[in-house]
Tab-separated table of N, CA and C in Angstrom:
chain	number	residue	atom	x	y	z
F	1	MET	N	33.059	-22.627	26.391
F	1	MET	CA	33.528	-23.725	25.791
F	1	MET	C	33.373	-24.042	27.300
F	2	ALA	N	33.236	-25.576	27.013
F	2	ALA	CA	33.613	-26.571	28.399
F	2	ALA	C	35.196	-27.038	27.739
F	3	TYR	N	36.221	-27.679	28.844
F	3	TYR	CA	37.411	-28.059	28.434
F	3	TYR	C	36.858	-29.116	29.164
F	4	ASP	N	38.108	-30.111	28.175
F	4	ASP	CA	37.477	-31.393	28.766
F	4	ASP	C	38.798	-31.501	30.357
F	5	GLU	N	38.276	-31.991	31.219
F	5	GLU	CA	38.452	-32.230	32.726
F	5	GLU	C	39.951	-33.545	32.238
F	6	ALA	N	39.549	-34.796	31.421
F	6	ALA	CA	40.427	-35.992	31.530
F	6	ALA	C	41.408	-35.271	31.437
F	7	LEU	N	41.884	-34.030	30.005
F	7	LEU	CA	42.849	-33.553	29.324
F	7	LEU	C	43.618	-32.910	30.198
F	8	VAL	N	42.520	-31.365	31.226
F	8	VAL	CA	43.615	-30.966	32.454
F	8	VAL	C	43.984	-31.864	32.814
F	9	ALA	N	43.488	-32.682	33.531
F	9	ALA	CA	43.917	-33.255	34.673
F	9	ALA	C	45.716	-34.126	33.736
F	10	ARG	N	46.152	-35.249	32.293
F	10	ARG	CA	46.604	-35.181	31.945
F	10	ARG	C	48.450	-34.432	31.860
F	11	VAL	N	47.402	-32.720	31.667
F	11	VAL	CA	48.470	-31.912	31.414
F	11	VAL	C	48.881	-31.547	32.807
F	12	ARG	N	48.020	-31.473	34.079
F	12	ARG	CA	48.636	-31.238	35.269
F	12	ARG	C	49.783	-31.930	36.042
F	13	ALA	N	49.888	-33.467	35.299
F	13	ALA	CA	50.702	-34.451	35.425
F	13	ALA	C	51.897	-34.191	34.645
F	14	VAL	N	51.938	-33.993	33.806
F	14	VAL	CA	53.011	-33.705	32.417
F	14	VAL	C	54.024	-32.476	33.328
F	15	LEU	N	52.767	-31.150	33.890
F	15	LEU	CA	53.708	-30.293	34.940
F	15	LEU	C	53.661	-30.569	36.115
F	16	ALA	N	53.537	-31.461	36.649
F	16	ALA	CA	53.083	-31.750	38.320
F	16	ALA	C	54.802	-31.678	38.516
F	17	SER	N	55.827	-31.477	38.673
F	17	SER	CA	57.367	-31.420	38.713
F	17	SER	C	57.742	-29.876	38.472
F	18	GLU	N	56.829	-29.058	37.353
F	18	GLU	CA	57.644	-28.116	37.252
F	18	GLU	C	56.867	-26.989	38.286
F	19	PRO	N	58.216	-25.898	38.622
F	19	PRO	CA	57.734	-25.104	40.094
F	19	PRO	C	56.769	-23.596	39.157
F	20	ASP	N	56.379	-23.191	39.972
F	20	ASP	CA	56.177	-22.101	39.477
F	20	ASP	C	55.114	-22.001	37.839
F	21	ILE	N	53.722	-22.869	38.365
F	21	ILE	CA	53.328	-23.175	36.977
F	21	ILE	C	51.809	-22.169	37.678
F	22	GLU	N	50.849	-21.139	37.068
F	22	GLU	CA	49.661	-20.868	37.151
F	22	GLU	C	49.001	-21.994	36.456
F	23	GLU	N	47.328	-22.124	37.124
F	23	GLU	CA	46.457	-21.751	36.069
F	23	GLU	C	45.077	-20.937	35.806
F	24	ARG	N	44.901	-20.378	34.836
F	24	ARG	CA	43.728	-19.410	34.564
F	24	ARG	C	42.622	-20.477	33.614
F	25	ARG	N	41.306	-19.903	34.183
F	25	ARG	CA	39.843	-19.582	33.067
F	25	ARG	C	40.825	-18.246	32.371
F	26	MET	N	40.866	-18.729	30.734
F	26	MET	CA	41.093	-17.402	29.843
F	26	MET	C	40.286	-18.152	28.486
F	27	MET	N	39.979	-17.433	27.652
F	27	MET	CA	39.946	-18.025	26.164
F	27	MET	C	38.422	-18.918	25.922
F	28	GLY	N	37.706	-19.458	27.380
F	28	GLY	CA	37.030	-20.576	26.697
F	28	GLY	C	37.414	-21.821	27.569
F	29	GLY	N	38.856	-21.614	28.018
F	29	GLY	CA	39.002	-23.061	28.264
F	29	GLY	C	40.112	-22.091	29.645
F	30	LEU	N	40.837	-23.112	29.927
F	30	LEU	CA	42.525	-22.982	31.265
F	30	LEU	C	43.763	-23.494	30.047
F	31	VAL	N	44.025	-22.021	30.994
F	31	VAL	CA	45.407	-21.636	30.521
F	31	VAL	C	46.070	-22.640	31.599
F	32	PHE	N	48.181	-22.590	30.896
F	32	PHE	CA	48.671	-23.308	31.714
F	32	PHE	C	49.799	-22.002	32.167
F	33	LEU	N	50.202	-20.956	33.292
F	33	LEU	CA	51.266	-20.142	32.780
F	33	LEU	C	52.570	-21.072	33.276
F	34	LYS	N	53.980	-19.447	32.634
F	34	LYS	CA	55.059	-20.375	33.859
F	34	LYS	C	55.742	-19.243	33.738
F	35	HIS	N	56.060	-18.659	35.728
F	35	HIS	CA	56.224	-17.201	35.122
F	35	HIS	C	55.543	-15.921	34.904
F	36	GLY	N	54.279	-16.776	34.804
F	36	GLY	CA	53.647	-15.361	34.483
F	36	GLY	C	53.267	-15.455	33.209
F	37	ASN	N	54.030	-16.234	32.253
F	37	ASN	CA	53.654	-16.204	30.858
F	37	ASN	C	52.962	-16.942	30.141
F	38	MET	N	52.022	-17.515	29.461
F	38	MET	CA	51.306	-18.265	28.731
F	38	MET	C	51.763	-19.519	28.508
F	39	LEU	N	51.537	-20.839	28.450
F	39	LEU	CA	52.413	-21.809	27.661
F	39	LEU	C	51.739	-22.607	26.726
F	40	GLY	N	49.938	-22.496	27.319
F	40	GLY	CA	48.919	-23.106	26.947
F	40	GLY	C	48.181	-23.392	27.354
F	41	GLY	N	47.250	-24.235	27.131
F	41	GLY	CA	46.443	-24.294	27.918
F	41	GLY	C	45.044	-25.749	26.659
F	42	VAL	N	43.966	-25.422	27.831
F	42	VAL	CA	43.341	-26.802	27.149
F	42	VAL	C	41.516	-26.175	26.155
F	43	ASP	N	41.322	-26.443	25.278
F	43	ASP	CA	40.309	-26.165	24.900
F	43	ASP	C	39.215	-27.677	24.155
F	44	ARG	N	38.125	-27.347	24.696
F	44	ARG	CA	37.573	-28.552	24.449
F	44	ARG	C	38.473	-30.151	25.185
F	45	ASP	N	38.620	-30.724	23.920
F	45	ASP	CA	39.311	-31.677	24.055
F	45	ASP	C	40.660	-31.984	23.548
F	46	ARG	N	41.548	-30.725	23.084
F	46	ARG	CA	42.135	-29.822	22.265
F	46	ARG	C	43.534	-29.408	23.163
F	47	LEU	N	44.718	-28.796	22.721
F	47	LEU	CA	45.718	-28.361	23.391
F	47	LEU	C	45.839	-27.466	22.245
F	48	PHE	N	46.725	-26.480	23.215
F	48	PHE	CA	46.262	-25.045	22.244
F	48	PHE	C	48.255	-25.110	22.618
F	49	VAL	N	49.232	-24.590	21.767
F	49	VAL	CA	50.174	-24.585	23.194
F	49	VAL	C	50.984	-23.580	22.072
F	50	ARG	N	51.503	-22.417	22.861
F	50	ARG	CA	52.302	-21.274	22.569
F	50	ARG	C	54.060	-21.015	22.220
F	51	VAL	N	53.443	-21.188	20.951
F	51	VAL	CA	54.909	-22.306	20.373
F	51	VAL	C	56.411	-20.654	19.717
F	52	GLY	N	55.456	-19.161	19.594
F	52	GLY	CA	56.202	-18.287	19.252
F	52	GLY	C	55.738	-18.276	17.750
F	53	ALA	N	55.678	-17.539	17.143
F	53	ALA	CA	55.880	-16.628	15.700
F	53	ALA	C	56.887	-17.169	14.748
F	54	GLU	N	58.218	-17.170	15.201
F	54	GLU	CA	59.209	-17.652	14.447
F	54	GLU	C	58.902	-19.703	13.961
F	55	SER	N	58.178	-20.551	15.136
F	55	SER	CA	58.228	-22.086	15.025
F	55	SER	C	57.202	-22.483	13.527
F	56	ARG	N	55.741	-21.438	14.196
F	56	ARG	CA	55.184	-22.140	14.252
F	56	ARG	C	54.641	-22.414	13.054
F	57	GLU	N	54.589	-21.756	11.601
F	57	GLU	CA	54.710	-22.120	10.530
F	57	GLU	C	54.973	-23.512	10.258
F	58	ALA	N	56.396	-23.564	10.790
F	58	ALA	CA	56.984	-24.993	10.850
F	58	ALA	C	55.946	-25.879	11.837
F	59	LEU	N	55.597	-25.903	12.384
F	59	LEU	CA	54.925	-26.754	13.230
F	59	LEU	C	53.308	-27.181	12.873
F	60	LEU	N	52.945	-25.650	11.842
F	60	LEU	CA	51.746	-26.087	11.580
F	60	LEU	C	51.891	-26.960	10.456
F	61	GLY	N	52.300	-27.748	10.288
F	61	GLY	CA	52.669	-29.490	9.032
F	61	GLY	C	53.035	-30.258	9.799
F	62	GLU	N	52.769	-30.353	11.320
F	62	GLU	CA	52.852	-31.557	11.712
F	62	GLU	C	51.890	-32.196	11.573
F	63	PRO	N	51.542	-33.668	12.272
F	63	PRO	CA	49.909	-33.954	11.944
F	63	PRO	C	48.833	-33.889	13.112
F	64	GLN	N	47.830	-33.549	12.955
F	64	GLN	CA	47.017	-33.032	13.265
F	64	GLN	C	47.427	-31.858	14.484
F	65	VAL	N	48.305	-30.909	14.194
F	65	VAL	CA	48.218	-29.627	14.357
F	65	VAL	C	47.752	-28.707	13.358
F	66	GLY	N	47.102	-27.392	13.831
F	66	GLY	CA	46.028	-26.502	13.286
F	66	GLY	C	46.349	-25.051	13.813
F	67	PRO	N	45.967	-23.985	12.673
F	67	PRO	CA	46.257	-22.309	13.653
F	67	PRO	C	44.911	-22.511	14.706
F	68	MET	N	45.564	-21.918	15.712
F	68	MET	CA	44.454	-21.111	16.436
F	68	MET	C	43.598	-20.287	16.311
F	69	ASP	N	42.293	-20.085	16.462
F	69	ASP	CA	41.645	-19.512	16.322
F	69	ASP	C	40.623	-18.832	17.552
F	70	ILE	N	40.873	-17.768	17.578
F	70	ILE	CA	39.902	-16.662	18.774
F	70	ILE	C	38.606	-15.746	18.085
F	71	GLY	N	38.119	-16.110	18.090
F	71	GLY	CA	36.691	-15.649	17.211
F	71	GLY	C	37.302	-14.747	15.949
F	72	GLY	N	37.891	-15.585	15.346
F	72	GLY	CA	38.226	-15.221	13.911
F	72	GLY	C	39.900	-14.767	13.499
F	73	ARG	N	40.033	-14.890	15.024
F	73	ARG	CA	41.689	-14.277	14.940
F	73	ARG	C	42.418	-15.024	15.185
F	74	ALA	N	43.735	-15.492	14.204
F	74	ALA	CA	44.858	-16.460	14.468
F	74	ALA	C	46.089	-16.032	15.035
F	75	PRO	N	45.920	-16.320	16.420
F	75	PRO	CA	46.839	-15.840	17.235
F	75	PRO	C	48.589	-16.062	16.534
F	76	LYS	N	49.382	-15.411	16.213
F	76	LYS	CA	50.512	-15.634	15.631
F	76	LYS	C	51.673	-16.985	16.566
F	77	GLY	N	51.700	-17.006	17.503
F	77	GLY	CA	52.242	-17.363	18.167
F	77	GLY	C	51.630	-18.966	18.820
F	78	PHE	N	51.239	-19.260	18.667
F	78	PHE	CA	50.024	-20.138	19.035
F	78	PHE	C	49.484	-21.658	18.160
F	79	VAL	N	49.511	-22.467	18.384
F	79	VAL	CA	49.110	-23.951	17.277
F	79	VAL	C	48.093	-24.765	18.334
F	80	LEU	N	47.006	-25.486	17.192
F	80	LEU	CA	46.359	-25.650	18.005
F	80	LEU	C	46.161	-27.199	17.678
F	81	VAL	N	46.852	-28.196	18.842
F	81	VAL	CA	46.601	-30.307	18.129
F	81	VAL	C	45.189	-30.862	18.743
F	82	ASP	N	45.325	-31.222	17.769
F	82	ASP	CA	43.975	-31.971	17.960
F	82	ASP	C	43.881	-32.928	19.564
F	83	ALA	N	42.585	-33.986	19.590
F	83	ALA	CA	42.147	-34.624	20.147
F	83	ALA	C	43.826	-35.872	20.314
F	84	ASP	N	44.193	-36.657	18.516
F	84	ASP	CA	44.542	-37.280	18.002
F	84	ASP	C	46.151	-36.855	18.338
F	85	GLY	N	46.582	-35.724	18.175
F	85	GLY	CA	47.480	-35.473	18.407
F	85	GLY	C	48.520	-35.354	19.563
F	86	ILE	N	47.496	-35.746	20.829
F	86	ILE	CA	47.680	-35.532	21.722
F	86	ILE	C	47.964	-36.870	22.991
F	87	ALA	N	47.220	-37.889	21.400
F	87	ALA	CA	46.350	-39.296	22.701
F	87	ALA	C	47.253	-39.718	23.295
F	88	SER	N	48.280	-39.530	22.986
F	88	SER	CA	49.579	-40.804	24.331
F	88	SER	C	50.376	-39.789	25.069
F	89	ASP	N	51.029	-40.868	26.281
F	89	ASP	CA	51.409	-39.616	27.023
F	89	ASP	C	53.034	-38.900	26.687
F	90	ALA	N	53.807	-39.762	25.714
F	90	ALA	CA	54.252	-38.955	24.904
F	90	ALA	C	54.102	-37.932	23.801
F	91	GLN	N	52.818	-38.150	23.397
F	91	GLN	CA	52.527	-37.011	22.128
F	91	GLN	C	52.271	-35.830	23.032
F	92	LEU	N	51.966	-35.830	24.355
F	92	LEU	CA	51.111	-34.886	24.954
F	92	LEU	C	52.569	-34.062	25.550
F	93	GLN	N	53.022	-34.844	26.544
F	93	GLN	CA	54.395	-34.554	26.737
F	93	GLN	C	55.369	-33.221	26.086
F	94	HIS	N	55.599	-33.865	24.582
F	94	HIS	CA	55.838	-33.572	23.438
F	94	HIS	C	55.964	-32.011	23.402
F	95	TRP	N	54.575	-31.407	23.428
F	95	TRP	CA	53.671	-30.762	22.844
F	95	TRP	C	53.813	-29.635	24.443
F	96	VAL	N	53.798	-30.690	25.605
F	96	VAL	CA	53.288	-29.339	26.663
F	96	VAL	C	54.742	-28.515	26.640
F	97	GLY	N	56.313	-29.673	26.469
F	97	GLY	CA	57.818	-29.206	26.327
F	97	GLY	C	57.544	-28.035	26.061
F	98	ILE	N	56.655	-28.196	24.363
F	98	ILE	CA	57.572	-27.431	23.419
F	98	ILE	C	56.610	-26.060	24.176
F	99	GLY	N	55.484	-26.304	24.446
F	99	GLY	CA	55.211	-24.669	25.285
F	99	GLY	C	55.755	-24.288	26.412
F	100	LEU	N	56.428	-25.164	27.436
F	100	LEU	CA	56.842	-24.840	28.588
F	100	LEU	C	58.379	-24.166	28.144
F	101	THR	N	59.082	-24.801	26.757
F	101	THR	CA	60.570	-23.813	26.706
F	101	THR	C	59.856	-22.950	26.542
F	102	PHE	N	59.187	-22.755	25.533
F	102	PHE	CA	59.036	-21.193	24.540
F	102	PHE	C	58.588	-20.344	26.014
F	103	ALA	N	57.885	-20.567	27.075
F	103	ALA	CA	57.211	-19.629	27.731
F	103	ALA	C	58.912	-19.870	29.091
F	104	THR	N	59.238	-20.480	28.964
F	104	THR	CA	60.700	-19.940	30.426
F	104	THR	C	61.221	-19.592	29.228
F	105	SER	N	61.818	-19.411	28.432
F	105	SER	CA	62.198	-18.428	27.762
F	105	SER	C	61.973	-17.304	27.462
F	106	LEU	N	61.220	-16.830	28.300
F	106	LEU	CA	60.694	-15.618	28.039
F	106	LEU	C	61.195	-14.955	29.793
F	107	PRO	N	61.326	-13.547	29.898
F	107	PRO	CA	61.483	-12.711	31.372
F	107	PRO	C	60.260	-13.186	31.876
F	108	PRO	N	60.326	-13.180	33.681
F	108	PRO	CA	59.502	-13.350	34.139
F	108	PRO	C	57.686	-12.072	34.340
F	109	LYS	N	56.986	-12.529	34.305
F	109	LYS	CA	55.992	-10.957	34.644
F	109	LYS	C	56.432	-10.615	35.815
F	110	ALA	N	55.573	-9.609	36.384
F	110	ALA	CA	55.434	-8.577	36.962
F	110	ALA	C	54.728	-9.261	37.704
F	111	LYS	N	54.373	-9.327	38.701
F	111	LYS	CA	52.832	-10.224	39.117
F	111	LYS	C	52.209	-8.497	40.083
């Protein structure tokens, strides 16, 4: 699957001042990591966000948010935000911020 380069550029801009961010091609899209922990990524024109299993159910009630699906499996700690849910810069910053907060809460992974 391809991913939207314009959306990737917008996510990069949100994360530009954040140290220790890495990018990797994974799961058919591009993922962003903080200290080796995935915070989310871009799949087509959508953003998937790592929110943690505890927050997932509550966030699924948000507009334009659904479960992430990877080959028929729904990872418990992720949500998928449709293009309409990240149309504005403020919306995108909100969702990237949620993923960044969760990834930062985890211990750094050894390289």
